[in-house]
PDB file of C-alpha atoms in Angstrom:
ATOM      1  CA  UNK P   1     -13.730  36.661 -47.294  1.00  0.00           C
ATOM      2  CA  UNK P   2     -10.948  37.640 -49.389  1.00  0.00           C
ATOM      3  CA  UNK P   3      -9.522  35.420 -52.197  1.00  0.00           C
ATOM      4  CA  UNK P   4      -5.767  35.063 -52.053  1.00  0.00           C
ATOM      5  CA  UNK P   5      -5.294  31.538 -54.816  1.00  0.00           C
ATOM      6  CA  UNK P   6      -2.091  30.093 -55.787  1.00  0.00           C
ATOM      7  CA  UNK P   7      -0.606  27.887 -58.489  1.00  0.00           C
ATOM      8  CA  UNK P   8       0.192  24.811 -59.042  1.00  0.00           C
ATOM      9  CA  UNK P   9      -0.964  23.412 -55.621  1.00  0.00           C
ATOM     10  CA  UNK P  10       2.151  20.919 -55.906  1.00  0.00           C
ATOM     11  CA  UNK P  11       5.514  20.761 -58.101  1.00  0.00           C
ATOM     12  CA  UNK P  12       8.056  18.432 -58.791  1.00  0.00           C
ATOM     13  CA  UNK P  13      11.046  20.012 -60.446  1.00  0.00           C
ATOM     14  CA  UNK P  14      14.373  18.420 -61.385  1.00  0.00           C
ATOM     15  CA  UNK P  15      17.673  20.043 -59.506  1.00  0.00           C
ATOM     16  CA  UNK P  16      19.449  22.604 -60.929  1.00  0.00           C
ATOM     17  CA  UNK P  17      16.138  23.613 -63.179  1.00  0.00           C
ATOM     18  CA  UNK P  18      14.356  26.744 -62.716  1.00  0.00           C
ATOM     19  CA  UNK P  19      10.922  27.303 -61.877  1.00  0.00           C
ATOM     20  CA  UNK P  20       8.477  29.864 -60.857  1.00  0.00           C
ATOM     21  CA  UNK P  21       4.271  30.249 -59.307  1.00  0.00           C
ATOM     22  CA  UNK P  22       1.917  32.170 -58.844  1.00  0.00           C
ATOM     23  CA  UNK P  23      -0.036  34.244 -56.506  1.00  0.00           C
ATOM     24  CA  UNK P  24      -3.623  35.748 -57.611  1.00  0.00           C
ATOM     25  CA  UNK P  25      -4.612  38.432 -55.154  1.00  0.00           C
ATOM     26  CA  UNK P  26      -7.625  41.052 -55.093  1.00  0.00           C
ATOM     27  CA  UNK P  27      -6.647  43.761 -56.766  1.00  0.00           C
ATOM     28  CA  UNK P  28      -8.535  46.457 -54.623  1.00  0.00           C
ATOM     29  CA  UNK P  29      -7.513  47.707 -50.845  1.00  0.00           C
ATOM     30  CA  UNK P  30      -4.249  46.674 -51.407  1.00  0.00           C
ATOM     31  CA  UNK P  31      -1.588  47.292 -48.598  1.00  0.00           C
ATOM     32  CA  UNK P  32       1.562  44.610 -49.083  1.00  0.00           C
ATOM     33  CA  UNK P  33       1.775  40.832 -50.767  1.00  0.00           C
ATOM     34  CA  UNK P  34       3.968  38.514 -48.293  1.00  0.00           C
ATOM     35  CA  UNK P  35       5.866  35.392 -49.700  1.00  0.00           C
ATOM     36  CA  UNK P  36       6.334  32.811 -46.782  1.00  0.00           C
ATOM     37  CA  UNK P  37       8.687  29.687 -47.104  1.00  0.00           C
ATOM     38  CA  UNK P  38       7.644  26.946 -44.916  1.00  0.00           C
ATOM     39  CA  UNK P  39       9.717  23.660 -44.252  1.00  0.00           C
ATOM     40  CA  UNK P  40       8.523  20.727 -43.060  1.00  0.00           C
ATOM     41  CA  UNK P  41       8.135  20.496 -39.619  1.00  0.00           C
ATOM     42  CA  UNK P  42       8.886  23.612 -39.428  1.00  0.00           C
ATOM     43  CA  UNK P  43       7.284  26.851 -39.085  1.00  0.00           C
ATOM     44  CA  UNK P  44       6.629  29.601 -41.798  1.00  0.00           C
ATOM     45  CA  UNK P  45       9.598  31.873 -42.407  1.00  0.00           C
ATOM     46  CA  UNK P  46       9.158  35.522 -44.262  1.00  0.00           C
ATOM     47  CA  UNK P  47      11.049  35.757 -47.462  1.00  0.00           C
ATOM     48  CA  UNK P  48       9.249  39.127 -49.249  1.00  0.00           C
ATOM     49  CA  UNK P  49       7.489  42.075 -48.187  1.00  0.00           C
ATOM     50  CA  UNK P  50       6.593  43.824 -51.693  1.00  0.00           C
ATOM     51  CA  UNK P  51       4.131  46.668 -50.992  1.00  0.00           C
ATOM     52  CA  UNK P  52       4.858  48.565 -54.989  1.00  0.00           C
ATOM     53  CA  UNK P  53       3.363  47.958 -58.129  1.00  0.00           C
ATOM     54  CA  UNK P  54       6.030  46.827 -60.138  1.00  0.00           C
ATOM     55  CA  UNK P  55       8.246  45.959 -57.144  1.00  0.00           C
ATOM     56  CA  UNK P  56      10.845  43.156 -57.262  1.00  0.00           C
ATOM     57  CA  UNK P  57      12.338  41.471 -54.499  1.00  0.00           C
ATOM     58  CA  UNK P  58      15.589  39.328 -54.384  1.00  0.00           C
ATOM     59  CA  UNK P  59      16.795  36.828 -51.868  1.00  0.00           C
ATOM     60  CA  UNK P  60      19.930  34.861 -53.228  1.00  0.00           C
ATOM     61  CA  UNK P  61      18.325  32.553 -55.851  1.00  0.00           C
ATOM     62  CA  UNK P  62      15.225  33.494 -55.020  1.00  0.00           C
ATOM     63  CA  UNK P  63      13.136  36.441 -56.650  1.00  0.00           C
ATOM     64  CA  UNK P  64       9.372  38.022 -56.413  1.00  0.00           C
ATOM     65  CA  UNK P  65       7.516  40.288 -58.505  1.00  0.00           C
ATOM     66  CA  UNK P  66       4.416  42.311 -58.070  1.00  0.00           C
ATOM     67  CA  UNK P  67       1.838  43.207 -60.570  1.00  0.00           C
ATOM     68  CA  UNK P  68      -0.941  45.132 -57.750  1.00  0.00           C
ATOM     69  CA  UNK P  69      -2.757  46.594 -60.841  1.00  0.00           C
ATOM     70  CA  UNK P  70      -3.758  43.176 -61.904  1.00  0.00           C
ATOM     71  CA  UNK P  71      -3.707  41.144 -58.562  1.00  0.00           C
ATOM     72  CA  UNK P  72      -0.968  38.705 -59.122  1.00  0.00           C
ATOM     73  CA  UNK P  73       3.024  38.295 -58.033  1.00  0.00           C
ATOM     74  CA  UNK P  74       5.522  35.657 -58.768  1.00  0.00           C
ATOM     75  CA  UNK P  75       8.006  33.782 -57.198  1.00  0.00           C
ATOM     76  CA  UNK P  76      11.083  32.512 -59.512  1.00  0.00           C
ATOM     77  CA  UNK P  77      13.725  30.224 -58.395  1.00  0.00           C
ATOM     78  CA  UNK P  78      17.219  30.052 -59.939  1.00  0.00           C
ATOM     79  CA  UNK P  79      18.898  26.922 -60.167  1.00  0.00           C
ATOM     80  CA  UNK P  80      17.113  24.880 -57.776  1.00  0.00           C
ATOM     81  CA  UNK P  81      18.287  22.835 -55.358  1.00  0.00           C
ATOM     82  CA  UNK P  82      16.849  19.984 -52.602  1.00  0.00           C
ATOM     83  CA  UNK P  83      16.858  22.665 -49.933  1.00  0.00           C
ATOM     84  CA  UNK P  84      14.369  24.775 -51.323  1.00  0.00           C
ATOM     85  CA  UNK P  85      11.658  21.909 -51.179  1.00  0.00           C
ATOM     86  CA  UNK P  86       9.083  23.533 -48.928  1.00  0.00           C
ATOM     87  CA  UNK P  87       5.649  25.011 -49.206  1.00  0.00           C
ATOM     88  CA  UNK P  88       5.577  28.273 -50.347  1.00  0.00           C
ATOM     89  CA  UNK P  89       2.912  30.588 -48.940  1.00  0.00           C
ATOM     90  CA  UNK P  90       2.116  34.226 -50.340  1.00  0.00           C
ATOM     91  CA  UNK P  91      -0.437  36.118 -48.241  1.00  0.00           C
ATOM     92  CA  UNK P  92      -2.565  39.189 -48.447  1.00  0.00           C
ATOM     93  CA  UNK P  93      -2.542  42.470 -46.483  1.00  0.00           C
ATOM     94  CA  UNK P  94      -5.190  44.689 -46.991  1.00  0.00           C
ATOM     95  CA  UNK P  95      -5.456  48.324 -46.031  1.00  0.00           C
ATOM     96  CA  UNK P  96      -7.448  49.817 -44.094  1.00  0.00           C
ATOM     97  CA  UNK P  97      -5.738  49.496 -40.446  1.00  0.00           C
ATOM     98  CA  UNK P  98      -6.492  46.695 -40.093  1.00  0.00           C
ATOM     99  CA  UNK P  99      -3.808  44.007 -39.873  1.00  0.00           C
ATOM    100  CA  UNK P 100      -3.285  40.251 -40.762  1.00  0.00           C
ATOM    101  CA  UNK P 101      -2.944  38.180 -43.407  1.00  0.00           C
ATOM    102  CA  UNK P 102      -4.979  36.346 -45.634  1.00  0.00           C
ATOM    103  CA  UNK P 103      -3.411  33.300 -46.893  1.00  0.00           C
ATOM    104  CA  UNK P 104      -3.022  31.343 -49.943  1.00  0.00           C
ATOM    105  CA  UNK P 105      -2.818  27.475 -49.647  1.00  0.00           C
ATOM    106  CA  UNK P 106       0.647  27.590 -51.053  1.00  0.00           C
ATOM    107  CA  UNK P 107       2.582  25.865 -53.756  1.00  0.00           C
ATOM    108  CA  UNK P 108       4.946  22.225 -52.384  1.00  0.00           C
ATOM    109  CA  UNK P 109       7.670  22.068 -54.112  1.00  0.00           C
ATOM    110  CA  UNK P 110      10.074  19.069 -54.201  1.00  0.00           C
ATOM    111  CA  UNK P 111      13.338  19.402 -56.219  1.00  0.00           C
ATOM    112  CA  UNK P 112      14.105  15.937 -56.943  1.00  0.00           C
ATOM    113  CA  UNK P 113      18.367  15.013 -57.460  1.00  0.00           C
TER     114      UNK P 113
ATOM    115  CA  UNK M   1      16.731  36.353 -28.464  1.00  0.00           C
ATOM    116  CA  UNK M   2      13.803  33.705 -28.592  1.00  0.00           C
ATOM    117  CA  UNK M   3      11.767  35.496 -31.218  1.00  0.00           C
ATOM    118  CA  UNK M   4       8.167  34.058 -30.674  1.00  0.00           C
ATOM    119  CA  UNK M   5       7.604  31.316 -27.799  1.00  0.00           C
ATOM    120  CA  UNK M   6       4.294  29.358 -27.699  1.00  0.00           C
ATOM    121  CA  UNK M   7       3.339  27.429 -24.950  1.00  0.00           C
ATOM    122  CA  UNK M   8       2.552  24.355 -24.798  1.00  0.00           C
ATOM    123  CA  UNK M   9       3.553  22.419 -28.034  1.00  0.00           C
ATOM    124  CA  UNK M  10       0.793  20.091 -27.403  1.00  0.00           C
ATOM    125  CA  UNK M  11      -2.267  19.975 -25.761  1.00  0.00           C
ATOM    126  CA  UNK M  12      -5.337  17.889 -25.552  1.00  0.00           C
ATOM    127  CA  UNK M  13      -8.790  18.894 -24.550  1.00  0.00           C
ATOM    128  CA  UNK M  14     -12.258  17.230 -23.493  1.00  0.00           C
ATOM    129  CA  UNK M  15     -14.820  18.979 -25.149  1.00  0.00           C
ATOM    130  CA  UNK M  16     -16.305  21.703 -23.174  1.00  0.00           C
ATOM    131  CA  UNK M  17     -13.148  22.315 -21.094  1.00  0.00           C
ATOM    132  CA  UNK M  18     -11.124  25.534 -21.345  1.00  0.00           C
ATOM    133  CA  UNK M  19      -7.525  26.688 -21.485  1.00  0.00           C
ATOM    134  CA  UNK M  20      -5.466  29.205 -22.756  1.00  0.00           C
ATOM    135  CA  UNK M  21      -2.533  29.286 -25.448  1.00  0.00           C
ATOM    136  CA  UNK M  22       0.333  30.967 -24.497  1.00  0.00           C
ATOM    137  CA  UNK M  23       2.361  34.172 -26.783  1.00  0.00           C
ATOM    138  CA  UNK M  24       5.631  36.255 -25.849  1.00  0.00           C
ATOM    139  CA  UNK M  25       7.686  37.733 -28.124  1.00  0.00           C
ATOM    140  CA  UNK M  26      10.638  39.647 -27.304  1.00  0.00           C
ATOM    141  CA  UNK M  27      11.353  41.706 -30.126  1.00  0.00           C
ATOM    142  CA  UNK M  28       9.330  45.037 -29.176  1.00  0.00           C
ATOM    143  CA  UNK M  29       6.876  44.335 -31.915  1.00  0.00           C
ATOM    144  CA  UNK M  30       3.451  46.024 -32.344  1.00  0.00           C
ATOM    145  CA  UNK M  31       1.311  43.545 -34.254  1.00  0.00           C
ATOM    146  CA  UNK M  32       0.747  40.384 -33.048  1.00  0.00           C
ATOM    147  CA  UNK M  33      -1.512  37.522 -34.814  1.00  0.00           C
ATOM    148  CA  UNK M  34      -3.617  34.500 -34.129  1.00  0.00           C
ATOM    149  CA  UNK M  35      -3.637  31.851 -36.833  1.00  0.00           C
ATOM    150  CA  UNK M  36      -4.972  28.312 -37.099  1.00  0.00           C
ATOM    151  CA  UNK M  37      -3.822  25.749 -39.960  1.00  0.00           C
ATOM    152  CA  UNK M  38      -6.032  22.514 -40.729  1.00  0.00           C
ATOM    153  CA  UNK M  39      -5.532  19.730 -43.534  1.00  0.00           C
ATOM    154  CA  UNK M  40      -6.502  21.495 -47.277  1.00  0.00           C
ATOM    155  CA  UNK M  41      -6.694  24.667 -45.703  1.00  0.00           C
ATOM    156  CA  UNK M  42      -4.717  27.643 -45.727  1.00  0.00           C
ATOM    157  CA  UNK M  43      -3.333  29.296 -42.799  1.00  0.00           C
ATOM    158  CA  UNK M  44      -6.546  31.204 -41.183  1.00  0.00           C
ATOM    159  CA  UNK M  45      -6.903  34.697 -39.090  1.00  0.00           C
ATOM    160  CA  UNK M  46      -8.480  34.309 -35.983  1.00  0.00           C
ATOM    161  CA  UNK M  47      -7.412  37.051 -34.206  1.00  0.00           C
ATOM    162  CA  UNK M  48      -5.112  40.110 -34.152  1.00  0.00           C
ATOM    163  CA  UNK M  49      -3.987  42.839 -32.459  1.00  0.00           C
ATOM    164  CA  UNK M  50      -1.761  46.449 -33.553  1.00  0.00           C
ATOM    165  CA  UNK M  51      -0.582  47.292 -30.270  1.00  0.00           C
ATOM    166  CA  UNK M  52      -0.972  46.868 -26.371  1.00  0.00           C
ATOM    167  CA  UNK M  53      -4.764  47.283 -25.908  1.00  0.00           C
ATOM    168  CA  UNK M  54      -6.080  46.741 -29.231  1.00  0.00           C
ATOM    169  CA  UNK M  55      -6.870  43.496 -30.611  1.00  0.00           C
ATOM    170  CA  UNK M  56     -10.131  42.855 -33.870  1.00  0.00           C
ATOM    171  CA  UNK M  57     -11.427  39.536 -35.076  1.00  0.00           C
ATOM    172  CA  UNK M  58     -10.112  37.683 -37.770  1.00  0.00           C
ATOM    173  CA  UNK M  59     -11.533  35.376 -40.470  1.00  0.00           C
ATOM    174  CA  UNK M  60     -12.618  32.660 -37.698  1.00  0.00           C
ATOM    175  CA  UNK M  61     -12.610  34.247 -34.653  1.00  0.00           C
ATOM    176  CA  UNK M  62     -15.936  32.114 -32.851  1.00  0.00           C
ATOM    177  CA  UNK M  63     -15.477  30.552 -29.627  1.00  0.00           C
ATOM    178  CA  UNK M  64     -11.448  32.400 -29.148  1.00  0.00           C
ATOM    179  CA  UNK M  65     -10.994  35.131 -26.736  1.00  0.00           C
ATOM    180  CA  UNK M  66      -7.261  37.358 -27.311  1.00  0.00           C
ATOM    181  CA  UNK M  67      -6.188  40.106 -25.009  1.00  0.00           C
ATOM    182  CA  UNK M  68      -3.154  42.312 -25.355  1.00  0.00           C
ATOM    183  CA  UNK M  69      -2.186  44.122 -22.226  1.00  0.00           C
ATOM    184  CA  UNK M  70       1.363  44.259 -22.673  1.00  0.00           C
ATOM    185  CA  UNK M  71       3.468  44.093 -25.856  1.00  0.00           C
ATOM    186  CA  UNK M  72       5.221  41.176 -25.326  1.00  0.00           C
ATOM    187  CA  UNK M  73       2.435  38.942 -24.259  1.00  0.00           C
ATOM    188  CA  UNK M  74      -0.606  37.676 -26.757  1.00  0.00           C
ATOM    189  CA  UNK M  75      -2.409  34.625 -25.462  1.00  0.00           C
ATOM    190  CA  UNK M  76      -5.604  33.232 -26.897  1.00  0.00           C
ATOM    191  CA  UNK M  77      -8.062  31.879 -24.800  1.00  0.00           C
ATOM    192  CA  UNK M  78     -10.559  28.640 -26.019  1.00  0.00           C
ATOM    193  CA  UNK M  79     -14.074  29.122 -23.620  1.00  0.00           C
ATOM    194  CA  UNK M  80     -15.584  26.037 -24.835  1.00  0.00           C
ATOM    195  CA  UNK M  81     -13.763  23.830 -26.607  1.00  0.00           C
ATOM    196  CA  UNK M  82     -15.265  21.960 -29.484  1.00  0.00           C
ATOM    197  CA  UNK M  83     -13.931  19.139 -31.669  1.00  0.00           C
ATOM    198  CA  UNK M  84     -13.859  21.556 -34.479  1.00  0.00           C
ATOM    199  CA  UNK M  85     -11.320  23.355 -32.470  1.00  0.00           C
ATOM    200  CA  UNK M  86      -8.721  20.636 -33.090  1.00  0.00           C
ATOM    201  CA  UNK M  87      -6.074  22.429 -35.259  1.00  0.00           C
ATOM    202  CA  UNK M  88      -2.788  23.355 -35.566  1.00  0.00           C
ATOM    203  CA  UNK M  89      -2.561  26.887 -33.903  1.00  0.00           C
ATOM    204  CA  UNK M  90       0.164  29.765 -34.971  1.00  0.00           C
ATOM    205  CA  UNK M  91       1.102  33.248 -32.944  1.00  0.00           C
ATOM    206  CA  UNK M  92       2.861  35.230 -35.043  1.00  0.00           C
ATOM    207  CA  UNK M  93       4.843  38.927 -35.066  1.00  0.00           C
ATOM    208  CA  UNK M  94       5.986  41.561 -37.106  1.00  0.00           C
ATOM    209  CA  UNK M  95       7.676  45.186 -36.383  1.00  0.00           C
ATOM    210  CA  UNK M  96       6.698  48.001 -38.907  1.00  0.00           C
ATOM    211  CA  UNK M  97       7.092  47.321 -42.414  1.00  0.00           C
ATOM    212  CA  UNK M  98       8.315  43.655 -41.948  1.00  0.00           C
ATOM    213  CA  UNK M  99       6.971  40.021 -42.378  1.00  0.00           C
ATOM    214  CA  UNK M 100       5.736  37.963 -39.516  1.00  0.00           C
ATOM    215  CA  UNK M 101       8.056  36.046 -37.382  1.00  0.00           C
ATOM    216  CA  UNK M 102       6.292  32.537 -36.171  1.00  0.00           C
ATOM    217  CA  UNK M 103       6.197  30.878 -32.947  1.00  0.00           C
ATOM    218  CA  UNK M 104       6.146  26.906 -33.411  1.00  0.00           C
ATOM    219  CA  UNK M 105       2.833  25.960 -33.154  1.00  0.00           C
ATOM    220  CA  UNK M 106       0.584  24.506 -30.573  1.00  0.00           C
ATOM    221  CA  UNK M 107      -1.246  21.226 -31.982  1.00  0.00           C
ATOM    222  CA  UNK M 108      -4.478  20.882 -30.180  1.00  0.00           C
ATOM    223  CA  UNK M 109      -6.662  18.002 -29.903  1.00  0.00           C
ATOM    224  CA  UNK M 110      -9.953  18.302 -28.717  1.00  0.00           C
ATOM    225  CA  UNK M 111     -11.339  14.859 -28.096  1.00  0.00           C
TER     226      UNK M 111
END
């Protein structure tokens, strides 16, 4: 069973501050790193593909970098605002032909006004 | 264009019954997944297939049946259902190089 860990579990950040996680991946049969952003009552939505070492990956405010070498990417988040409070989910693909993810347990965030 | 349509939204079970959990998707996509999400866990493979024809087990694939004989279609089949089988359960999509695209869940009780 692979590992895929994330950090913190929860966050409370104030609006308009910046934040970032983490995602802790093996570093071995690597094929991609997916960031997911999933509302509440809602279902998971992809925000990154990253498949580089090194990559980085943009989305408005929102940001991702990939360190495959060492098994870890991050997520930033500019300027944050009550709309991105959501559980953010990174996942694992590993190589191999085979296909699915394995999932981390993902970082809630709540931007508080 | 739907994107990924699960069928039903809700469903509960006796234990031992059987059923099966709908998939389409109607974006032409090869790979199609399985996932179930329960309380402190993360979301969890169960099944998956690359193309029409060819489906492999996931991380928890016990007591689940999958078929693929079309691309559009990807249902999963419970044979005996358990009360451990009570979960939140995900079908998911993604062309070539892209992230998944997710249906919206079935919630399953088995009682």
């Amino acid at each position: 069973i692979l590992n895929v860990e994330q950090s913190p579990q929860s966050l409370h950040v104030q609006e308009g501050d910046s934040t970032n996680f983490t995602c802790s991946f093996p570093s071995s049969n690597f094929y991609a790193l997916h960031w997911y952003r999933w509302e509440t009552a809602k279902s998971p939505e992809a925000l990154f593909v990253m498949t580089l070492n090194g990559d980085e990956k943009k989305k408005g405010r929102i940001s991702a970098t990939l360190n495959t070498k060492e098994g870890y990417s991050y997520l930033y988040i500019k300027g944050s605002q009550p709309e991105d409070s959501a559980t953010y989910l990174c996942a694992f693909h590993s190589g191999g032909g085979a296909d699915g993810l394995t999932f981390g347990k993902g970082t809630h965030l709540i931007i508080q006004p | 264009n739907a994107g990924v349509t699960q069928t039903p939204k809700f469903q509960v079970l006796k234990t031992g019954q059987s059923m099966t959990l709908q998939c389409a998707q109607d974006m032409n996509h090869e790979y199609m997944s399985w996932y179930r999400q329960d309380p402190g866990m993360g979301l969890r493979l169960i099944h998956y297939s690359v193309g029409a024809g060819i489906t492999d087990q996931g991380e928890v694939p016990n007591g689940y049946n999958v078929s693929r004989s079309t691309t559009e279609d990807f249902p999963l089949r419970l044979l005996l259902a358990a009360p451990s089988q009570t979960s939140v359960y995900f079908c998911a999509s993604r062309g070539q190089g892209g992230g998944y695209t997710f249906g919206s869940g079935t919630r399953l009780t088995v009682v």
